[in-house]
Amino acid sequence: MTDTLTAGFAFHDVVVEREGVRALDGFTARFPARGVTGVSGPSGAGKSTVLRLCNRLEVPTSGRVSFRGDDVADLDPLRLRRQVGMVFQRPTPFPGTVADNLRIAAPDAGQEDFERALRRAALEGDWLERDATALSGGEAQRMCVARTLVTEPDVLLLDEATSALDEAAATAFEQTVRELVRDGLTVVWVSHDLHQLQRVADVVVRVEDGRCAGIDSVRPGEATGEVV
Amino acid sequence: MDGEVSIAGLATSLSLIGVAAVISLWQRLGLERQVVWAAARALVQLLLVGAGLALVIEPGRSLWWSAAWVLAMVAYAGDVARRRAPEVPGIMWISIAAFGTAALVTLGVLFGLSVFPLEGRTLVPIAGMMVGNSMTATVLVARRLVEELRDKRDEVEARLALGQSSKVASMPYVRTALRSAISPQIETTKATGLVFLPGAMTGLILAGVPPAQAVLVQAVVMFLILGAVATTTAVVALGVVRRLFTADHRLRWLPRPAART
């Protein structure tokens, strides 16, 4: 059994209600502290809400979310978000160059840090002075990953991060993420594409109607989560 | 001409309302009733305000009456802002705070530094100019800021997800909203005297004041308005941002307003 301290994120009977509609309805699960945790489910099941709870862009109406044993509600949200980075469904380049984007994320970081973050996001070459808003979808999404990595997070949250990319770019993105995980990054990856999660994830959490319908181990022997 | 308008003169000027009504009838605009109603309403409102002002600013009357009039104007302006921008949470009290701050700053400079003598006949009209001319910009900045944060929610949340505080994450959108609200007043200030003759100066000249003196008063009024617009919009923008984010740096849900008819 994965105890609370070794779980990455633990959700205890979490309800999220917006405008009278329940996005999550008693979601309970523990995610492993390492590897790639996939989160799958039909559209509207509450997958993205689970992800947004992890970095406190959303808070539970009731129930509790904890990260490495600490209640997320007790953590400094700004520090938590630097520890738990997030890449969104659509690339979100800010106006300016790639360097400007990385500087927004890490104002004190230097050129070497920027270049290292770009390399980790598989953007080799001279990218720093390019206009971030003129990048292709795949390039912009990698730039967003680099922008998140420059804050040196422990966990990376991916919300349908390849849905705006073509197949080749998506495959390359999957490879990049696997390499980041090999370097020690923990990833929680929300996707409607179960085949993709079976390629990249160690465990897959199934979300249905705002509840956890089960956690499947994709790679036997890897760290597993559980439904409590 | 000594600048006074007789009842006969007022009645004669009403013929211009007749011109507007005839154009509406001629072009079948269906606006003639509205033209007449607007003119009648404006006349009644002005007569009532004139009577009230005569009581408040007559020589010897305590300055507190004028101060009460200014407070009432600020409160009414807050209510107007609430009706014009109902989608902006807390806009009434934020606007009241903004107009109050602008009044302290601008009236403080003009009266505190003796640009004008502090009397009812100067305090009430100048405060009226300040509030009236800041109103559009105040509503504009609030609505624009809500639109920016609602339409660019992905981008704002990407900034928050990088660990930026709500204050820092909202800064680019605050700047955009402030620029859009203040720029028209800057353009108006630049065009003053070239493209149009502003109201205060025109009124003074009609009342028989020498043009050179009227120009000086108008310049002070223009600077007052520009300062007031900058102050009210800045206070409103910062106040609205505080209402749109939670204390733990999350952007609140911002529904689209119902379509206006």
XYZ file of C-alpha atoms in Angstrom:
489
model
C 0.000 0.000 0.000
C 1.275 3.474 -0.865
C 1.139 5.443 2.335
C 0.306 9.124 2.447
C 3.920 10.205 2.819
C 5.148 8.394 -0.268
C 2.167 9.336 -2.407
C 2.740 12.310 -4.682
C -0.796 13.616 -4.495
C -3.595 12.171 -2.367
C -7.245 13.096 -2.842
C -9.686 12.426 -0.021
C -13.390 12.506 -0.939
C -12.907 15.675 -3.001
C -15.939 17.554 -4.272
C -15.578 20.525 -6.639
C -18.731 22.432 -7.446
C -18.955 25.375 -9.855
C -22.116 27.338 -10.563
C -24.144 24.492 -9.033
C -22.486 21.806 -11.225
C -20.247 19.144 -9.678
C -16.974 18.778 -11.589
C -15.760 16.234 -9.023
C -18.095 14.225 -6.826
C -16.193 12.424 -4.081
C -12.901 11.808 -5.898
C -10.563 9.666 -3.795
C -7.196 8.359 -4.990
C -3.472 8.372 -4.335
C -0.984 9.079 -7.099
C 2.523 7.633 -6.973
C 5.357 9.993 -6.115
C 7.455 8.997 -9.127
C 7.092 8.255 -12.829
C 4.206 9.240 -15.084
C 0.673 9.086 -13.721
C -1.842 9.212 -16.557
C -5.343 10.521 -15.921
C -7.928 9.349 -18.433
C -11.652 9.567 -18.827
C -14.384 10.879 -21.076
C -14.838 14.575 -21.792
C -16.350 16.361 -18.790
C -15.429 13.568 -16.346
C -13.328 15.939 -14.230
C -9.780 15.110 -15.397
C -8.592 18.695 -15.758
C -10.147 19.601 -12.418
C -8.054 16.857 -10.760
C -4.957 18.398 -12.326
C -5.850 21.975 -11.337
C -6.297 20.843 -7.726
C -2.668 19.716 -7.710
C -1.260 23.259 -8.091
C -4.206 25.004 -6.431
C -5.556 26.757 -9.508
C -8.724 25.128 -8.159
C -9.690 24.385 -4.551
C -12.060 21.690 -3.301
C -15.559 22.648 -2.242
C -15.132 19.851 0.300
C -12.613 17.087 0.910
C -8.830 17.347 1.030
C -5.920 17.291 -1.388
C -2.437 16.606 -0.072
C 0.982 16.746 -1.667
C 3.717 14.577 -0.126
C 1.647 14.340 3.030
C 0.930 18.067 3.413
C -2.542 19.494 2.920
C -2.302 21.638 -0.206
C -4.522 24.241 1.516
C -1.754 24.774 4.109
C 1.011 25.304 1.548
C 2.091 28.660 0.128
C 0.365 28.585 -3.298
C 3.157 30.475 -5.088
C 5.852 28.139 -3.765
C 3.659 25.102 -4.533
C 3.188 26.250 -8.133
C 6.926 26.586 -8.645
C 7.341 23.092 -7.235
C 4.460 21.708 -9.298
C 4.671 23.211 -12.798
C 1.887 23.011 -15.350
C 1.616 22.996 -19.143
C -1.808 23.696 -20.575
C -3.832 22.254 -23.424
C -3.188 25.171 -25.771
C 0.299 26.671 -25.930
C 0.343 29.996 -24.087
C 3.356 31.966 -25.340
C 3.536 35.442 -23.825
C 4.330 38.401 -26.117
C 8.066 38.836 -26.693
C 10.963 36.525 -27.399
C 11.524 33.027 -26.036
C 14.089 34.581 -23.665
C 11.439 37.061 -22.454
C 9.115 34.135 -21.735
C 11.761 32.260 -19.759
C 12.686 35.437 -17.889
C 9.059 35.894 -16.803
C 9.195 32.404 -15.283
C 12.622 32.830 -13.680
C 13.698 36.499 -13.476
C 16.953 35.639 -11.712
C 18.016 32.830 -14.049
C 20.864 33.353 -16.508
C 21.531 32.492 -20.132
C 22.930 29.061 -19.222
C 19.802 28.182 -17.240
C 17.656 29.210 -20.197
C 19.682 27.123 -22.646
C 19.565 24.115 -20.322
C 15.774 24.384 -19.979
C 15.428 24.610 -23.767
C 17.654 21.541 -24.223
C 15.593 19.595 -21.666
C 12.485 20.495 -23.682
C 14.260 19.206 -26.839
C 14.673 22.670 -28.337
C 18.256 22.544 -29.558
C 19.870 25.521 -31.249
C 19.382 29.259 -31.197
C 15.876 29.783 -29.862
C 16.233 32.499 -27.271
C 15.809 35.501 -29.577
C 12.932 34.051 -31.611
C 9.479 35.622 -31.366
C 7.547 33.310 -29.041
C 4.194 34.154 -30.608
C 5.448 33.138 -34.071
C 6.416 29.557 -33.130
C 4.536 26.568 -34.542
C 2.137 24.706 -32.222
C 4.692 21.995 -31.368
C 7.525 24.486 -30.897
C 5.353 26.746 -28.744
C 4.315 23.828 -26.541
C 7.957 22.803 -26.060
C 8.785 26.417 -25.255
C 6.028 26.294 -22.618
C 7.620 23.139 -21.177
C 11.008 24.890 -21.125
C 9.411 27.912 -19.468
C 8.037 25.659 -16.767
C 11.278 23.676 -16.389
C 13.331 26.828 -15.850
C 11.555 27.199 -12.487
C 13.061 23.774 -11.560
C 9.811 22.011 -10.584
C 9.679 18.552 -8.984
C 6.400 17.693 -10.699
C 5.098 18.555 -14.157
C 1.337 18.637 -14.788
C 0.326 18.186 -18.431
C -3.262 19.022 -19.379
C -3.996 17.472 -22.800
C -0.638 18.939 -23.751
C -0.462 17.295 -27.189
C -4.042 17.856 -28.312
C -3.057 20.925 -30.349
C -0.065 19.147 -31.978
C 0.178 17.017 -35.102
C 1.072 13.321 -34.755
C 4.810 13.712 -35.347
C 5.067 16.604 -32.871
C 2.997 14.669 -30.323
C 5.247 11.606 -30.601
C 8.350 13.741 -30.182
C 6.742 15.458 -27.178
C 6.034 12.052 -25.568
C 9.680 11.096 -26.021
C 10.799 14.363 -24.436
C 8.604 13.775 -21.404
C 9.889 10.216 -20.938
C 13.436 11.599 -20.924
C 12.503 14.201 -18.329
C 11.046 11.434 -16.168
C 14.269 9.442 -16.504
C 16.029 12.561 -15.159
C 13.836 12.373 -12.042
C 10.843 14.581 -12.893
C 7.425 13.319 -11.767
C 4.640 13.820 -14.317
C 0.862 13.807 -14.046
C -0.522 13.676 -17.576
C -4.186 14.244 -18.343
C -5.251 12.904 -21.732
C -8.451 11.695 -23.359
C -6.251 9.407 -25.490
C -5.902 6.135 -23.588
C -3.477 4.755 -26.194
C -1.157 7.680 -25.577
C -1.275 7.110 -21.829
C -0.537 3.425 -22.316
C 2.604 4.462 -24.218
C 3.860 7.051 -21.745
C 2.359 6.367 -18.313
C 3.349 3.984 -15.534
C -0.134 4.004 -14.017
C -3.425 5.279 -15.397
C -6.111 6.765 -13.160
C -9.583 6.410 -14.662
C -11.973 9.279 -13.909
C -15.680 8.819 -14.537
C -18.506 11.126 -13.456
C -16.228 13.025 -11.107
C -15.040 9.907 -9.282
C -12.012 7.655 -9.470
C -13.116 4.492 -11.265
C -9.807 2.695 -10.775
C -6.051 2.857 -11.162
C -4.380 0.533 -13.645
C -0.711 -0.305 -13.659
C 0.589 -0.031 -17.224
C 4.163 -1.083 -16.448
C 4.232 -3.857 -13.859
C 6.919 -3.304 -11.262
C 6.654 0.497 -11.436
C 5.326 2.589 -8.560
C 1.549 2.338 -8.348
C -1.177 4.480 -6.965
C -4.435 3.289 -5.528
C -8.073 4.023 -5.018
C -8.657 4.406 -1.310
C -23.581 90.899 -25.449
C -23.224 90.632 -21.670
C -23.530 86.857 -21.623
C -26.978 86.663 -20.078
C -29.616 84.535 -21.843
C -33.210 85.723 -21.649
C -36.263 83.461 -21.568
C -36.958 84.566 -25.130
C -33.413 83.577 -26.083
C -33.880 80.170 -24.509
C -37.152 79.719 -26.375
C -35.469 80.741 -29.618
C -32.689 78.184 -29.095
C -35.338 75.495 -28.725
C -35.998 75.941 -32.451
C -32.748 74.005 -32.982
C -34.383 71.052 -31.253
C -37.140 71.497 -33.810
C -34.471 71.228 -36.552
C -33.287 67.904 -35.114
C -36.866 66.624 -34.863
C -37.638 67.674 -38.455
C -34.513 65.874 -39.731
C -35.645 62.773 -37.858
C -39.117 62.993 -39.460
C -37.667 63.721 -42.898
C -35.283 60.754 -42.795
C -37.861 58.557 -40.969
C -35.414 57.887 -38.137
C -38.165 57.572 -35.547
C -36.082 59.630 -33.117
C -38.235 62.801 -32.941
C -39.981 61.841 -29.703
C -36.621 60.968 -28.125
C -35.098 64.267 -29.311
C -37.913 66.288 -27.747
C -37.934 64.167 -24.581
C -34.153 64.447 -24.179
C -34.241 68.232 -24.619
C -37.143 68.658 -22.177
C -35.514 66.379 -19.621
C -32.158 68.121 -19.907
C -33.840 71.519 -19.471
C -35.720 70.406 -16.342
C -32.604 68.759 -14.870
C -30.509 71.872 -15.516
C -33.148 74.161 -14.002
C -33.326 71.969 -10.887
C -29.535 71.786 -10.599
C -29.298 75.528 -11.173
C -31.796 76.194 -8.406
C -29.947 73.791 -6.091
C -26.573 75.292 -6.930
C -27.896 78.799 -6.333
C -28.827 77.741 -2.825
C -25.575 75.899 -2.129
C -23.022 78.346 -3.504
C -24.646 81.689 -2.742
C -22.276 84.053 -0.957
C -22.212 83.561 2.805
C -23.446 79.943 2.665
C -21.273 77.488 4.641
C -18.721 75.591 2.526
C -20.032 72.363 4.094
C -23.066 72.554 1.794
C -20.755 72.544 -1.206
C -18.760 69.655 0.259
C -22.012 67.720 0.750
C -22.918 68.408 -2.870
C -19.531 67.007 -3.987
C -20.020 63.897 -1.837
C -23.449 63.369 -3.381
C -21.935 63.668 -6.864
C -19.292 61.056 -6.015
C -21.934 58.674 -4.618
C -24.159 59.156 -7.654
C -21.177 58.536 -9.954
C -20.625 55.223 -8.169
C -24.208 54.240 -8.857
C -23.891 55.227 -12.532
C -20.749 53.069 -12.826
C -22.631 50.130 -11.291
C -25.440 50.464 -13.834
C -23.075 50.858 -16.793
C -20.773 47.952 -15.848
C -22.917 45.435 -13.941
C -20.553 42.586 -14.876
C -17.753 44.119 -12.797
C -17.960 42.891 -9.193
C -17.946 45.627 -6.572
C -17.722 48.399 -9.166
C -19.886 50.835 -7.195
C -17.707 50.995 -4.109
C -14.503 50.798 -6.133
C -15.677 53.772 -8.240
C -16.643 55.745 -5.157
C -13.172 55.107 -3.736
C -11.633 56.133 -7.078
C -13.592 59.382 -7.395
C -12.918 60.122 -3.741
C -9.186 59.631 -4.262
C -9.215 61.738 -7.440
C -11.119 64.463 -5.601
C -8.541 64.513 -2.815
C -5.627 64.664 -5.263
C -6.980 67.121 -7.840
C -8.982 69.400 -5.563
C -6.130 69.244 -3.074
C -3.741 70.621 -5.706
C -6.109 73.255 -7.128
C -7.372 74.582 -3.803
C -4.527 73.602 -1.501
C -2.035 75.439 -3.713
C -4.444 78.357 -4.283
C -4.908 77.919 -8.036
C -8.542 78.797 -7.344
C -10.001 80.341 -4.186
C -11.807 77.720 -2.098
C -15.428 78.804 -2.360
C -18.682 77.062 -3.200
C -18.790 78.703 -6.647
C -15.408 77.138 -7.513
C -15.523 73.862 -5.586
C -18.810 72.495 -6.939
C -18.261 73.177 -10.666
C -14.673 71.953 -10.607
C -15.606 68.763 -8.757
C -18.421 68.302 -11.273
C -15.960 68.645 -14.164
C -13.647 66.142 -12.506
C -16.317 63.508 -11.832
C -18.238 63.959 -15.079
C -15.211 63.778 -17.326
C -13.691 60.780 -15.505
C -16.858 58.702 -15.625
C -16.436 57.251 -19.125
C -12.802 56.298 -18.540
C -13.669 54.739 -15.179
C -16.311 52.467 -16.681
C -14.098 51.726 -19.681
C -11.105 50.583 -17.634
C -13.237 48.318 -15.430
C -15.007 46.654 -18.348
C -11.832 46.316 -20.401
C -9.962 44.739 -17.507
C -12.684 42.143 -16.928
C -12.742 41.381 -20.677
C -8.961 41.027 -20.833
C -8.765 38.660 -17.870
C -11.772 36.649 -19.022
C -10.685 36.338 -22.678
C -7.040 35.639 -21.836
C -7.744 33.323 -18.934
C -5.380 30.625 -20.327
C -2.523 33.111 -20.460
C -3.268 34.519 -17.000
C -3.429 31.041 -15.474
C -0.183 30.108 -17.246
C 1.428 33.052 -15.437
C -0.100 32.014 -12.109
C 1.049 28.430 -12.713
C 4.623 29.732 -13.002
C 4.336 30.973 -9.430
C 3.549 34.616 -10.191
C 1.366 36.438 -7.676
C -2.019 37.675 -8.894
C -0.677 41.237 -8.787
C 2.255 40.402 -11.078
C 0.256 38.043 -13.314
C -2.425 40.665 -13.934
C -0.005 43.533 -14.633
C 0.115 43.249 -18.472
C -3.685 43.255 -18.640
C -3.975 46.149 -16.190
C -1.585 48.135 -18.393
C -3.603 47.360 -21.530
C -6.849 48.421 -19.846
C -5.300 51.614 -18.438
C -3.829 52.592 -21.807
C -7.180 52.099 -23.537
C -8.965 54.204 -20.921
C -6.470 57.072 -20.620
C -5.456 57.406 -24.294
C -8.742 59.024 -25.460
C -8.322 61.765 -22.852
C -4.736 62.342 -23.984
C -5.984 62.666 -27.581
C -8.706 65.076 -26.455
C -6.153 67.130 -24.547
C -3.881 67.260 -27.603
C -6.733 68.385 -29.874
C -8.027 71.079 -27.529
C -8.137 74.454 -29.207
C -7.270 73.050 -32.639
C -10.187 70.749 -33.357
C -12.724 72.082 -30.878
C -13.210 74.791 -28.315
C -13.890 73.194 -24.961
C -16.987 73.907 -22.893
C -15.531 75.810 -19.946
C -13.663 78.236 -22.172
C -16.614 78.727 -24.478
C -18.903 79.372 -21.500
C -16.525 81.925 -20.003
C -16.099 83.789 -23.289
C -19.872 83.842 -23.782
C -20.192 85.202 -20.253
C -17.907 88.093 -21.186
C -14.598 86.928 -19.667
C -11.561 87.996 -21.752
C -10.336 85.112 -23.954
C -6.836 85.164 -22.440
C -8.276 84.553 -18.961
C -10.756 81.965 -20.307
C -7.859 80.074 -21.897
C -5.991 79.899 -18.595
C -9.046 78.543 -16.789
C -9.584 76.016 -19.561
C -5.964 74.858 -19.380
C -6.329 74.275 -15.641
C -9.560 72.348 -16.252
C -7.904 70.166 -18.918
C -5.004 69.341 -16.597
C -7.500 68.626 -13.826
C -9.405 66.214 -16.049
C -6.294 64.401 -17.279
C -5.007 64.015 -13.723
C -8.414 62.857 -12.535
C -8.797 60.322 -15.356
C -5.365 58.849 -14.599
C -6.121 58.689 -10.872
C -9.618 57.204 -11.100
C -8.647 54.597 -13.705
C -5.595 53.505 -11.712
C -7.618 53.126 -8.501
C -10.403 51.293 -10.324
C -7.980 48.943 -12.114
C -6.211 48.003 -8.882
C -9.515 47.661 -7.025
C -11.060 45.466 -9.715
C -7.976 43.200 -9.822
C -8.327 42.628 -6.083
C -11.932 41.560 -6.615
C -11.176 39.255 -9.567
C -8.519 37.182 -7.815
C -8.774 35.226 -4.594
C -6.394 35.736 -1.694
C -4.584 32.522 -2.725
C -3.874 33.882 -6.207
C -6.589 32.182 -8.249
C -8.539 33.938 -10.990
C -12.239 33.860 -10.169
C -14.742 32.522 -12.671
C -15.800 35.416 -14.939
C -19.037 34.710 -16.798
C -19.779 36.583 -20.009
C -22.377 39.318 -19.503
C -25.818 38.834 -21.028
C -26.078 40.402 -24.492
C -27.066 44.055 -24.315
C -29.992 45.257 -26.366
